[in-house]
mmCIF file of C-alpha atoms in Angstrom:
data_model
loop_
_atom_site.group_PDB
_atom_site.id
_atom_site.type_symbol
_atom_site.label_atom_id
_atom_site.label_comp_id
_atom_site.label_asym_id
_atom_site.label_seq_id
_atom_site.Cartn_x
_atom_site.Cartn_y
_atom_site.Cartn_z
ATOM 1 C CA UNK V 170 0.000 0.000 0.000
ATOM 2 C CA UNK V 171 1.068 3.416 -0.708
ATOM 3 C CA UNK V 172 0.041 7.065 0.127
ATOM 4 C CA UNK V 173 0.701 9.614 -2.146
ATOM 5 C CA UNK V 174 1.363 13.274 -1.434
ATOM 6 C CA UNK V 175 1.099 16.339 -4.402
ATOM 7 C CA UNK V 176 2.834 19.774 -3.670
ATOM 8 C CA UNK V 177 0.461 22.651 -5.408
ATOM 9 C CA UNK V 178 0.102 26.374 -5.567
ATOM 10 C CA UNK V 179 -2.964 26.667 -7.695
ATOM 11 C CA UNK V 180 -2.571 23.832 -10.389
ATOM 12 C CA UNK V 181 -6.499 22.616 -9.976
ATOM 13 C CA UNK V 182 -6.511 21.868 -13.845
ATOM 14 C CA UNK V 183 -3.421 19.742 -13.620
ATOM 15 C CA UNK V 184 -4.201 18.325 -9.810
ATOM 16 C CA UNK V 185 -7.648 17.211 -11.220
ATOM 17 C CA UNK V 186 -5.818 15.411 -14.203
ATOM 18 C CA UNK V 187 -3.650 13.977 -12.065
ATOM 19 C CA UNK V 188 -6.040 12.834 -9.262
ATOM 20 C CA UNK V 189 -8.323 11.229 -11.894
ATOM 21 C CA UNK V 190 -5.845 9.051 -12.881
ATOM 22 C CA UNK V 191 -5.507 7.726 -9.432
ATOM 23 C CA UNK V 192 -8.772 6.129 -9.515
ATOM 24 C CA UNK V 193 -7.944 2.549 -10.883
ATOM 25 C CA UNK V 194 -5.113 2.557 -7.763
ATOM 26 C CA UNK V 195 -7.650 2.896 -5.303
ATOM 27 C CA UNK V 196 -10.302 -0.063 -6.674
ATOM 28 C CA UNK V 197 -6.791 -1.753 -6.951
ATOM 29 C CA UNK V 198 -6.103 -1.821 -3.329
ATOM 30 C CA UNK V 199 -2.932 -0.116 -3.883
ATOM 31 C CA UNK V 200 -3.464 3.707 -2.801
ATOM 32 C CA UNK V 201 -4.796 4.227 0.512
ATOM 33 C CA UNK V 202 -4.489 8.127 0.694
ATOM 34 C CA UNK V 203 -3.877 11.244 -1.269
ATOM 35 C CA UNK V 204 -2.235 13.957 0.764
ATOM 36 C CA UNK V 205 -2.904 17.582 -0.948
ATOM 37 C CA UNK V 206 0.385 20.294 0.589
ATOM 38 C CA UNK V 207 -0.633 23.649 -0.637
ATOM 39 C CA UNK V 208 1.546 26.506 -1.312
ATOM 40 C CA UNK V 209 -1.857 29.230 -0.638
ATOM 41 C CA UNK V 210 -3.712 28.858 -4.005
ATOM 42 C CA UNK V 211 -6.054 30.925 -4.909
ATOM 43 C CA UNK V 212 -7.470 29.280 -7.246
ATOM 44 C CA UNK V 213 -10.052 25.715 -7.155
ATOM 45 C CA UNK V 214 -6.681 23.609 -5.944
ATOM 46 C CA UNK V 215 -8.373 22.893 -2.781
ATOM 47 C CA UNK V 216 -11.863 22.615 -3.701
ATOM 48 C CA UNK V 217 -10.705 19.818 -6.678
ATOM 49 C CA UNK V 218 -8.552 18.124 -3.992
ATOM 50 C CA UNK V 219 -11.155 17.875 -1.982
ATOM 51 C CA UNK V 220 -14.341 16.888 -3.905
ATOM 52 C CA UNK V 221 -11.673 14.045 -4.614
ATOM 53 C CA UNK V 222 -11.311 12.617 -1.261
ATOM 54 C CA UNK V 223 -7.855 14.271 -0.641
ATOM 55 C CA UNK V 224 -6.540 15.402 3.053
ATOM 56 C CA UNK V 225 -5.404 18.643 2.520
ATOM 57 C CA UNK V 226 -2.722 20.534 4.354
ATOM 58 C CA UNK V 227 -1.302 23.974 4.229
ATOM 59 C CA UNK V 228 2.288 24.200 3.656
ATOM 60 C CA UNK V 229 2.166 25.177 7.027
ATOM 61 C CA UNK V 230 1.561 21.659 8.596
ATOM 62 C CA UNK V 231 3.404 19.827 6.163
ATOM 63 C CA UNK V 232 4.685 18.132 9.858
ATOM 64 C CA UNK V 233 1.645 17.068 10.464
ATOM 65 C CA UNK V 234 0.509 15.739 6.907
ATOM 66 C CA UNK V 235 3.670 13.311 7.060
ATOM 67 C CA UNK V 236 2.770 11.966 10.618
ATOM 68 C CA UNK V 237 -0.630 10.897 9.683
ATOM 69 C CA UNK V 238 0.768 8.610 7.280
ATOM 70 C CA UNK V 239 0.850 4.940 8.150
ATOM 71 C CA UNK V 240 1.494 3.116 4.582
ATOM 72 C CA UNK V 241 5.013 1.996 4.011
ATOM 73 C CA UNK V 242 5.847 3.681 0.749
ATOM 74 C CA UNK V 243 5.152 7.130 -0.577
ATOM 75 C CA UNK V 244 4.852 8.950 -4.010
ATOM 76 C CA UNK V 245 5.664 12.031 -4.441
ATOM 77 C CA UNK V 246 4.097 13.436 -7.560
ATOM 78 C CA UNK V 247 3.830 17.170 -9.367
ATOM 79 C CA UNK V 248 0.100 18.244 -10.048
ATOM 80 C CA UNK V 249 -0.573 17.982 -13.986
ATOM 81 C CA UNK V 250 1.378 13.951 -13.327
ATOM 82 C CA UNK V 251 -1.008 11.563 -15.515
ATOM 83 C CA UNK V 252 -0.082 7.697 -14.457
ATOM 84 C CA UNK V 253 -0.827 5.831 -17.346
ATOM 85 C CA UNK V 254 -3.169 2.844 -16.714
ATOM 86 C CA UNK V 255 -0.980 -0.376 -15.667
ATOM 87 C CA UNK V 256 1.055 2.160 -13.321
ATOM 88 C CA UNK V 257 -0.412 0.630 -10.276
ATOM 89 C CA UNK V 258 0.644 -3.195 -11.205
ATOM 90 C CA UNK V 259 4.423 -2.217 -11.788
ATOM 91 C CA UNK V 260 4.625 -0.137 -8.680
ATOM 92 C CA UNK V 261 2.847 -3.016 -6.693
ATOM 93 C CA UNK V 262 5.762 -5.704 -8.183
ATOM 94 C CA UNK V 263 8.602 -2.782 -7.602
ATOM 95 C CA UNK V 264 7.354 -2.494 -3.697
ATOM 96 C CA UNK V 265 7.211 -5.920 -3.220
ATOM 97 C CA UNK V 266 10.417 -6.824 -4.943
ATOM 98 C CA UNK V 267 12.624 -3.878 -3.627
ATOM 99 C CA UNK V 268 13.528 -1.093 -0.795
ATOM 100 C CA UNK V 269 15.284 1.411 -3.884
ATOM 101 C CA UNK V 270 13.467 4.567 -4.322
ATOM 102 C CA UNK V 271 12.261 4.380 -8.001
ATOM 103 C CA UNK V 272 10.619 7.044 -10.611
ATOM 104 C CA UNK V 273 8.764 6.939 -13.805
ATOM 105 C CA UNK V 274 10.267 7.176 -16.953
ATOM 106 C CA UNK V 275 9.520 10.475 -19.401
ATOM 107 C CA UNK V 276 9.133 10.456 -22.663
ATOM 108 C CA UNK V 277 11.822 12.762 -23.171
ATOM 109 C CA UNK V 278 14.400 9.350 -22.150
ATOM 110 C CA UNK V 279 12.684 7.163 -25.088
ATOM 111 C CA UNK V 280 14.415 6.294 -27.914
ATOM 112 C CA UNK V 281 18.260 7.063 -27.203
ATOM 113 C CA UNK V 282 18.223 7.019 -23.494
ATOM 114 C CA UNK V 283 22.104 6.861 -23.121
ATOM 115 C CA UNK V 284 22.356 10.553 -25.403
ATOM 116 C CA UNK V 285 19.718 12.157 -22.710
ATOM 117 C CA UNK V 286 21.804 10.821 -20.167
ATOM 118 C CA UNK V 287 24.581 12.641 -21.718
ATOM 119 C CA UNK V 288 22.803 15.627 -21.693
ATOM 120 C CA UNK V 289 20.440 16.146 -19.081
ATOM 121 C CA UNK V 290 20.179 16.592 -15.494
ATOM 122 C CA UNK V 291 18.543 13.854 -13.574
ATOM 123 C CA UNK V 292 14.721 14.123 -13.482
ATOM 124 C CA UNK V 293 13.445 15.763 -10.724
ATOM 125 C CA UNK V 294 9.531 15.481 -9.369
ATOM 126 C CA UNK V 295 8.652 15.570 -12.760
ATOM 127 C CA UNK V 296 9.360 11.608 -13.154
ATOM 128 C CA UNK V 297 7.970 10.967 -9.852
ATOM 129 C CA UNK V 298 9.609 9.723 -7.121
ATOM 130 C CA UNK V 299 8.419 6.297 -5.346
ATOM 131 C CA UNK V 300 10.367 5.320 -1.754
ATOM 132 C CA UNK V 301 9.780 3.999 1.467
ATOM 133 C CA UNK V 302 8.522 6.460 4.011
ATOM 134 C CA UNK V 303 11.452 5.662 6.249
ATOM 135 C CA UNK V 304 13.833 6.689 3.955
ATOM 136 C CA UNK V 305 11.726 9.949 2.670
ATOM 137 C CA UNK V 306 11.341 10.855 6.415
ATOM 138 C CA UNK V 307 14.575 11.888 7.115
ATOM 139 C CA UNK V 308 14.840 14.127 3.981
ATOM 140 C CA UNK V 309 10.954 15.982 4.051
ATOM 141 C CA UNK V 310 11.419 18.323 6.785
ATOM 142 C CA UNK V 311 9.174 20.957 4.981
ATOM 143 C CA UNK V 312 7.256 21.207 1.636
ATOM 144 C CA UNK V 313 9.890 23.025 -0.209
ATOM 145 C CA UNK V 314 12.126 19.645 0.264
ATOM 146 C CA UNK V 315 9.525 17.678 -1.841
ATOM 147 C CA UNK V 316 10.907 19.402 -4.576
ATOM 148 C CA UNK V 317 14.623 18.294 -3.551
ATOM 149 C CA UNK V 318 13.865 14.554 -2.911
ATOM 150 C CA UNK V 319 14.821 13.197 -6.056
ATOM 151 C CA UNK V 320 18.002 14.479 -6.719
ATOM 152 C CA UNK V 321 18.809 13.083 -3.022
ATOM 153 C CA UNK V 322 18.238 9.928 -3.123
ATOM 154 C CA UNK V 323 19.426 7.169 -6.147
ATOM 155 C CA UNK V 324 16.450 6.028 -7.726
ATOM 156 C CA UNK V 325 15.867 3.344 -10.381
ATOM 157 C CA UNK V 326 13.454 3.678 -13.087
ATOM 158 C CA UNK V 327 10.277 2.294 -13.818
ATOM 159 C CA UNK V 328 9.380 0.780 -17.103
ATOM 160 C CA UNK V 329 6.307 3.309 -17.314
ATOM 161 C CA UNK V 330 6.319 6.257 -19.014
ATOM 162 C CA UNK V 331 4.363 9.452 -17.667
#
């Protein structure tokens, strides 16, 4: 079982995208809860999130929106993130197989993955970042860090692409 947890500051186009894609993970049995951080929108960010079934938290308790979490992995996604159905069956397999953090691929990496290697910096929350909570904890000390997790911890990718 994961949780998942979306940073915004007002994305409600792209968090309702993203959110609606979620759906199959929860008949699944793999997503227990969506945890909405925001960043003060002002726009319908927090009414989407929660017509969805979200918790929502200000950036303000981000403390608080980690300690309420009792699943052993977490996914830290951007609003405007589409999962592509089948998502949920390789993350189930990579949680039960491993303890390595582990992201999505992007489109951008298809084709000549070794030349965008060459080239690019290493995805951030853009590819999603999947993890056990244990090892997140000690790296999430406010919202702003959700942005930083990927590039701190080695993650292998996913054969998904979002």
């Amino acid at each position: 079982m994961l949780s998942i947890v979306l940073h915004t500051h007002n994305s409600a186009e792209g968090l309702a995208s993203s959110l609606a894609a979620l759906v199959p993970a929860v008949i699944d049995g793999v997503l227990r809860r969506v945890i909405v951080i925001d960043a003060g929108s002002q726009d319908q960010s927090l009414m989407v999130a929660e017509q969805m079934g979200c918790d929502v938290f200000p950036e303000t308790k981000f403390e608080e929106a980690l300690e309420g979490i009792s699943t052993g992995w977490l996914l830290l996604l951007q609003p405007g993130a589409i999962l592509p159905e089948g998502w949920e069956a390789i993350a189930r397999k990579h949680m039960e197989e491993s303890q390595s953090p582990a992201r999505f691929s992007l489109a951008k990496e298809k084709g000549w993955p070794w030349l965008g290697r060459l080239f690019s910096r290493k995805p951030g929350l853009e590819a999603g970042l999947l993890a056990p909570l244990e090892m997140l904890r000690p790296i999430l000390n406010n919202a702003a860090d959700l942005e930083k997790a990927p590039a701190q911890l080695k993650s292998v990718r996913l054969p998904i692409v979002i």
